[in-house]
PDB file of C-alpha atoms in Angstrom:
ATOM      1  CA  MET A1361       0.002  -0.123  -0.002  1.00 67.00           C
ATOM      2  CA  GLU A1362       1.202   3.546  -0.784  1.00 76.00           C
ATOM      3  CA  PHE A1363       0.314   6.523   0.789  1.00 77.00           C
ATOM      4  CA  THR A1364       1.597  10.249  -0.568  1.00 73.00           C
ATOM      5  CA  VAL A1365       0.963  13.759   0.365  1.00 76.00           C
ATOM      6  CA  LYS A1366       1.024  16.496  -2.039  1.00 73.00           C
ATOM      7  CA  THR A1367       1.914  19.852  -0.372  1.00 72.00           C
ATOM      8  CA  GLU A1368       2.107  23.402  -2.196  1.00 76.00           C
ATOM      9  CA  LEU A1369       3.237  26.343  -0.796  1.00 70.00           C
ATOM     10  CA  ASP A1370       1.943  29.674  -1.388  1.00 72.00           C
ATOM     11  CA  MET A1371       5.095  31.672  -2.049  1.00 68.00           C
ATOM     12  CA  SER A1372       2.945  34.782  -3.493  1.00 69.00           C
ATOM     13  CA  GLY A1373       3.679  36.692   0.170  1.00 68.00           C
ATOM     14  CA  PHE A1374       7.552  36.112  -0.413  1.00 76.00           C
ATOM     15  CA  LYS A1375       6.895  37.727  -4.173  1.00 79.00           C
ATOM     16  CA  THR A1376       5.609  40.850  -2.227  1.00 78.00           C
ATOM     17  CA  ILE A1377       8.213  41.097   0.114  1.00 78.00           C
ATOM     18  CA  GLU A1378      10.988  40.550  -2.434  1.00 82.00           C
ATOM     19  CA  LYS A1379       9.363  43.659  -4.465  1.00 82.00           C
ATOM     20  CA  PHE A1380       9.167  45.573  -1.224  1.00 81.00           C
ATOM     21  CA  LEU A1381      12.707  45.092  -0.589  1.00 83.00           C
ATOM     22  CA  LYS A1382      13.922  45.773  -4.044  1.00 87.00           C
ATOM     23  CA  LEU A1383      11.952  49.234  -3.900  1.00 82.00           C
ATOM     24  CA  LEU A1384      13.666  49.746  -0.232  1.00 83.00           C
ATOM     25  CA  GLY A1385      16.902  49.408  -1.829  1.00 86.00           C
ATOM     26  CA  SER A1386      16.255  51.227  -5.009  1.00 90.00           C
ATOM     27  CA  LYS A1387      16.195  54.849  -3.450  1.00 92.00           C
ATOM     28  CA  VAL A1388      18.065  56.819  -0.800  1.00 92.00           C
ATOM     29  CA  ALA A1389      17.294  60.203   1.267  1.00 95.00           C
ATOM     30  CA  HIS A1390      20.263  62.496   1.311  1.00 95.00           C
ATOM     31  CA  SER A1391      19.755  65.414   3.795  1.00 97.00           C
ATOM     32  CA  GLY A1392      22.154  68.691   4.564  1.00 96.00           C
ATOM     33  CA  VAL A1393      22.920  71.514   2.084  1.00 97.00           C
ATOM     34  CA  ILE A1394      21.753  70.039  -1.117  1.00 94.00           C
ATOM     35  CA  LYS A1395      19.888  72.751  -2.949  1.00 91.00           C
ATOM     36  CA  ALA A1396      22.453  75.680  -2.612  1.00 94.00           C
ATOM     37  CA  ASP A1397      24.738  77.616  -4.779  1.00 95.00           C
ATOM     38  CA  GLU A1398      28.489  76.969  -5.048  1.00 96.00           C
ATOM     39  CA  LYS A1399      29.525  79.626  -2.890  1.00 94.00           C
ATOM     40  CA  THR A1400      27.100  78.401  -0.372  1.00 95.00           C
ATOM     41  CA  MET A1401      28.269  74.802  -0.653  1.00 96.00           C
ATOM     42  CA  GLN A1402      31.835  75.966  -0.277  1.00 96.00           C
ATOM     43  CA  ALA A1403      31.301  77.723   2.966  1.00 95.00           C
ATOM     44  CA  ALA A1404      29.149  74.646   4.085  1.00 96.00           C
ATOM     45  CA  LEU A1405      32.135  72.133   3.645  1.00 96.00           C
ATOM     46  CA  LEU A1406      34.592  74.414   5.232  1.00 96.00           C
ATOM     47  CA  ASN A1407      32.552  75.004   8.338  1.00 95.00           C
ATOM     48  CA  GLU A1408      31.849  71.135   8.379  1.00 95.00           C
ATOM     49  CA  PHE A1409      35.175  70.041   8.176  1.00 96.00           C
ATOM     50  CA  GLY A1410      37.131  73.229   9.420  1.00 95.00           C
ATOM     51  CA  GLY A1411      39.684  74.888   7.421  1.00 97.00           C
ATOM     52  CA  THR A1412      41.285  78.266   6.423  1.00 97.00           C
ATOM     53  CA  THR A1413      39.902  80.601   4.682  1.00 96.00           C
ATOM     54  CA  THR A1414      40.278  84.679   4.644  1.00 96.00           C
ATOM     55  CA  TYR A1415      38.056  87.371   5.695  1.00 95.00           C
ATOM     56  CA  SER A1416      36.519  89.000   2.268  1.00 92.00           C
ATOM     57  CA  ASP A1417      35.572  92.423   4.114  1.00 90.00           C
ATOM     58  CA  GLY A1418      35.477  93.998   7.281  1.00 93.00           C
ATOM     59  CA  PRO A1419      37.981  95.080   9.457  1.00 96.00           C
ATOM     60  CA  PHE A1420      40.018  91.944   9.126  1.00 97.00           C
ATOM     61  CA  ALA A1421      39.690  92.260   5.246  1.00 96.00           C
ATOM     62  CA  GLY A1422      42.297  90.038   3.878  1.00 97.00           C
ATOM     63  CA  GLU A1423      43.218  88.194   7.175  1.00 97.00           C
ATOM     64  CA  GLU A1424      43.355  84.572   7.291  1.00 96.00           C
ATOM     65  CA  VAL A1425      41.255  82.650   9.666  1.00 95.00           C
ATOM     66  CA  GLN A1426      41.125  79.040  11.063  1.00 95.00           C
ATOM     67  CA  VAL A1427      37.750  77.849  10.985  1.00 95.00           C
ATOM     68  CA  PRO A1428      37.021  75.004  13.636  1.00 94.00           C
ATOM     69  CA  PRO A1429      35.011  72.414  12.611  1.00 94.00           C
ATOM     70  CA  ARG A1430      31.260  72.211  13.485  1.00 94.00           C
ATOM     71  CA  SER A1431      29.739  69.273  12.221  1.00 95.00           C
ATOM     72  CA  PHE A1432      26.055  70.336  11.604  1.00 95.00           C
ATOM     73  CA  VAL A1433      25.462  67.587   8.898  1.00 96.00           C
ATOM     74  CA  ARG A1434      27.008  64.349   9.939  1.00 96.00           C
ATOM     75  CA  ALA A1435      27.131  64.650  13.776  1.00 96.00           C
ATOM     76  CA  PRO A1436      23.328  65.295  14.099  1.00 96.00           C
ATOM     77  CA  ALA A1437      22.624  62.450  11.611  1.00 96.00           C
ATOM     78  CA  GLU A1438      24.813  60.093  13.559  1.00 95.00           C
ATOM     79  CA  LEU A1439      23.771  61.019  17.037  1.00 95.00           C
ATOM     80  CA  ASN A1440      20.000  60.547  16.089  1.00 95.00           C
ATOM     81  CA  ALA A1441      20.317  57.768  13.770  1.00 95.00           C
ATOM     82  CA  LYS A1442      18.805  55.385  16.440  1.00 96.00           C
ATOM     83  CA  GLU A1443      15.876  57.466  17.060  1.00 96.00           C
ATOM     84  CA  THR A1444      15.492  58.297  13.147  1.00 96.00           C
ATOM     85  CA  PHE A1445      15.350  54.414  12.035  1.00 94.00           C
ATOM     86  CA  LYS A1446      13.001  53.752  14.490  1.00 96.00           C
ATOM     87  CA  LYS A1447      10.214  56.368  13.380  1.00 96.00           C
ATOM     88  CA  ALA A1448      11.153  54.898   9.769  1.00 94.00           C
ATOM     89  CA  GLU A1449      10.636  51.454  11.258  1.00 92.00           C
ATOM     90  CA  ASP A1450       7.084  52.304  12.446  1.00 95.00           C
ATOM     91  CA  VAL A1451       6.124  53.326   9.011  1.00 94.00           C
ATOM     92  CA  LEU A1452       7.490  49.755   7.791  1.00 89.00           C
ATOM     93  CA  LYS A1453       5.028  47.829  10.496  1.00 91.00           C
ATOM     94  CA  ARG A1454       2.024  49.225   8.688  1.00 93.00           C
ATOM     95  CA  GLY A1455       3.110  46.480   5.744  1.00 86.00           C
ATOM     96  CA  PHE A1456       4.554  45.821   2.753  1.00 82.00           C
ATOM     97  CA  THR A1457       3.432  48.131   0.267  1.00 86.00           C
ATOM     98  CA  GLU A1458       4.971  50.954  -1.744  1.00 87.00           C
ATOM     99  CA  ASN A1459       3.581  53.807  -0.231  1.00 91.00           C
ATOM    100  CA  ASN A1460       4.977  52.560   3.178  1.00 90.00           C
ATOM    101  CA  ALA A1461       8.478  51.809   1.694  1.00 90.00           C
ATOM    102  CA  ASN A1462       8.250  55.471   0.120  1.00 93.00           C
ATOM    103  CA  GLU A1463       7.054  56.970   3.565  1.00 95.00           C
ATOM    104  CA  ALA A1464       9.924  55.226   5.192  1.00 94.00           C
ATOM    105  CA  ILE A1465      12.683  56.357   2.994  1.00 94.00           C
ATOM    106  CA  ALA A1466      11.289  60.145   2.954  1.00 97.00           C
ATOM    107  CA  THR A1467      10.911  59.812   7.179  1.00 97.00           C
ATOM    108  CA  LEU A1468      14.647  59.325   7.175  1.00 95.00           C
ATOM    109  CA  GLY A1469      15.455  62.121   5.311  1.00 97.00           C
ATOM    110  CA  HIS A1470      12.770  64.489   6.721  1.00 98.00           C
ATOM    111  CA  GLU A1471      14.042  63.467  10.305  1.00 97.00           C
ATOM    112  CA  THR A1472      17.679  63.757   9.683  1.00 97.00           C
ATOM    113  CA  ALA A1473      16.907  67.112   8.165  1.00 97.00           C
ATOM    114  CA  LYS A1474      15.359  68.184  11.273  1.00 97.00           C
ATOM    115  CA  LYS A1475      17.920  67.319  13.369  1.00 96.00           C
ATOM    116  CA  GLN A1476      20.379  69.088  11.168  1.00 96.00           C
ATOM    117  CA  ARG A1477      18.153  72.255  11.473  1.00 95.00           C
ATOM    118  CA  ASP A1478      18.125  71.888  15.132  1.00 94.00           C
ATOM    119  CA  ALA A1479      21.529  71.764  15.472  1.00 94.00           C
ATOM    120  CA  LEU A1480      22.214  74.907  13.563  1.00 93.00           C
ATOM    121  CA  GLU A1481      19.399  76.653  15.181  1.00 92.00           C
ATOM    122  CA  ASN A1482      20.701  75.651  18.702  1.00 92.00           C
ATOM    123  CA  ASN A1483      24.399  76.287  18.282  1.00 91.00           C
ATOM    124  CA  GLY A1484      25.202  72.558  18.143  1.00 90.00           C
ATOM    125  CA  SER A1485      23.506  71.685  21.335  1.00 83.00           C
ATOM    126  CA  GLY A1486      24.100  68.191  22.238  1.00 84.00           C
ATOM    127  CA  ILE A1487      27.064  67.869  19.662  1.00 89.00           C
ATOM    128  CA  PRO A1488      30.250  66.756  21.075  1.00 87.00           C
ATOM    129  CA  GLY A1489      32.968  68.897  20.370  1.00 84.00           C
ATOM    130  CA  TRP A1490      31.116  71.734  19.191  1.00 88.00           C
ATOM    131  CA  LEU A1491      32.925  75.280  19.505  1.00 86.00           C
ATOM    132  CA  GLN A1492      30.210  77.319  21.092  1.00 87.00           C
ATOM    133  CA  HIS A1493      31.699  80.794  20.344  1.00 92.00           C
ATOM    134  CA  ASN A1494      33.319  82.557  17.379  1.00 93.00           C
ATOM    135  CA  GLU A1495      36.986  83.778  17.842  1.00 93.00           C
ATOM    136  CA  GLU A1496      36.858  87.570  18.640  1.00 96.00           C
ATOM    137  CA  ARG A1497      37.928  88.833  14.931  1.00 96.00           C
ATOM    138  CA  THR A1498      34.477  87.064  13.487  1.00 95.00           C
ATOM    139  CA  VAL A1499      32.124  88.458  16.225  1.00 95.00           C
ATOM    140  CA  ILE A1500      33.509  91.733  15.417  1.00 95.00           C
ATOM    141  CA  THR A1501      33.044  91.211  11.699  1.00 94.00           C
ATOM    142  CA  LYS A1502      29.708  89.925  12.058  1.00 92.00           C
ATOM    143  CA  GLY A1503      28.422  91.999  15.071  1.00 93.00           C
ATOM    144  CA  PHE A1504      27.179  89.246  17.044  1.00 94.00           C
ATOM    145  CA  ASP A1505      28.825  85.595  18.175  1.00 94.00           C
ATOM    146  CA  GLN A1506      26.517  82.933  16.626  1.00 91.00           C
ATOM    147  CA  PRO A1507      28.725  80.346  14.781  1.00 92.00           C
ATOM    148  CA  LEU A1508      27.331  79.168  11.127  1.00 93.00           C
ATOM    149  CA  TRP A1509      24.799  82.425  10.949  1.00 92.00           C
ATOM    150  CA  SER A1510      25.674  85.062   8.613  1.00 90.00           C
ATOM    151  CA  ARG A1511      25.597  88.707   9.124  1.00 86.00           C
ATOM    152  CA  ARG A1512      22.399  88.643   7.319  1.00 86.00           C
ATOM    153  CA  HIS A1513      21.125  86.697  10.311  1.00 88.00           C
ATOM    154  CA  GLU A1514      21.074  83.370   7.820  1.00 91.00           C
ATOM    155  CA  THR A1515      22.109  80.105   8.297  1.00 93.00           C
ATOM    156  CA  PHE A1516      22.766  77.158   5.806  1.00 95.00           C
ATOM    157  CA  PRO A1517      19.772  75.645   3.739  1.00 96.00           C
ATOM    158  CA  ILE A1518      19.053  72.609   5.369  1.00 97.00           C
ATOM    159  CA  ASP A1519      16.817  70.190   3.075  1.00 97.00           C
ATOM    160  CA  PHE A1520      16.293  66.431   2.134  1.00 97.00           C
ATOM    161  CA  GLU A1521      15.510  64.704  -1.274  1.00 97.00           C
ATOM    162  CA  VAL A1522      14.607  60.944  -2.039  1.00 95.00           C
ATOM    163  CA  VAL A1523      16.732  59.846  -5.231  1.00 95.00           C
ATOM    164  CA  GLU A1524      16.911  56.675  -6.980  1.00 93.00           C
ATOM    165  CA  LYS A1525      20.143  54.632  -6.160  1.00 89.00           C
TER     166      LYS A1525
END
């Protein structure tokens, strides 16, 4: 006597997950100073990493100044990564849909940009190693002591975008 059982597995759910994971892997969120002119980009890089520049005007025009690094792009992103990923994870828990995947990626960009703006607006509050004050010549030139703010009382434009890899 012979006894056989034929079992078929419904793999369609895995196809949905595979499609979902491909979608997640095909996009990335960029945040920081991403939509600015060349001069603003150069100033952002100088302030993010530090370096040497020359005063362009004011009483110290032509004098060299050492700009200390004040990481307003990388440090806030790194310090808040766990919280940011948790918010994206909460979106993904709603299901394997294209809308949820897109929203999760946008959440990463939005939340990171928000933390970067907070760093600028709150003078690096909570960021280790952030120098809280400008040197005296910079204070005299600008008229106030608020790092990363211009004399017109503007700071770097922080934004985010979701792009295809």
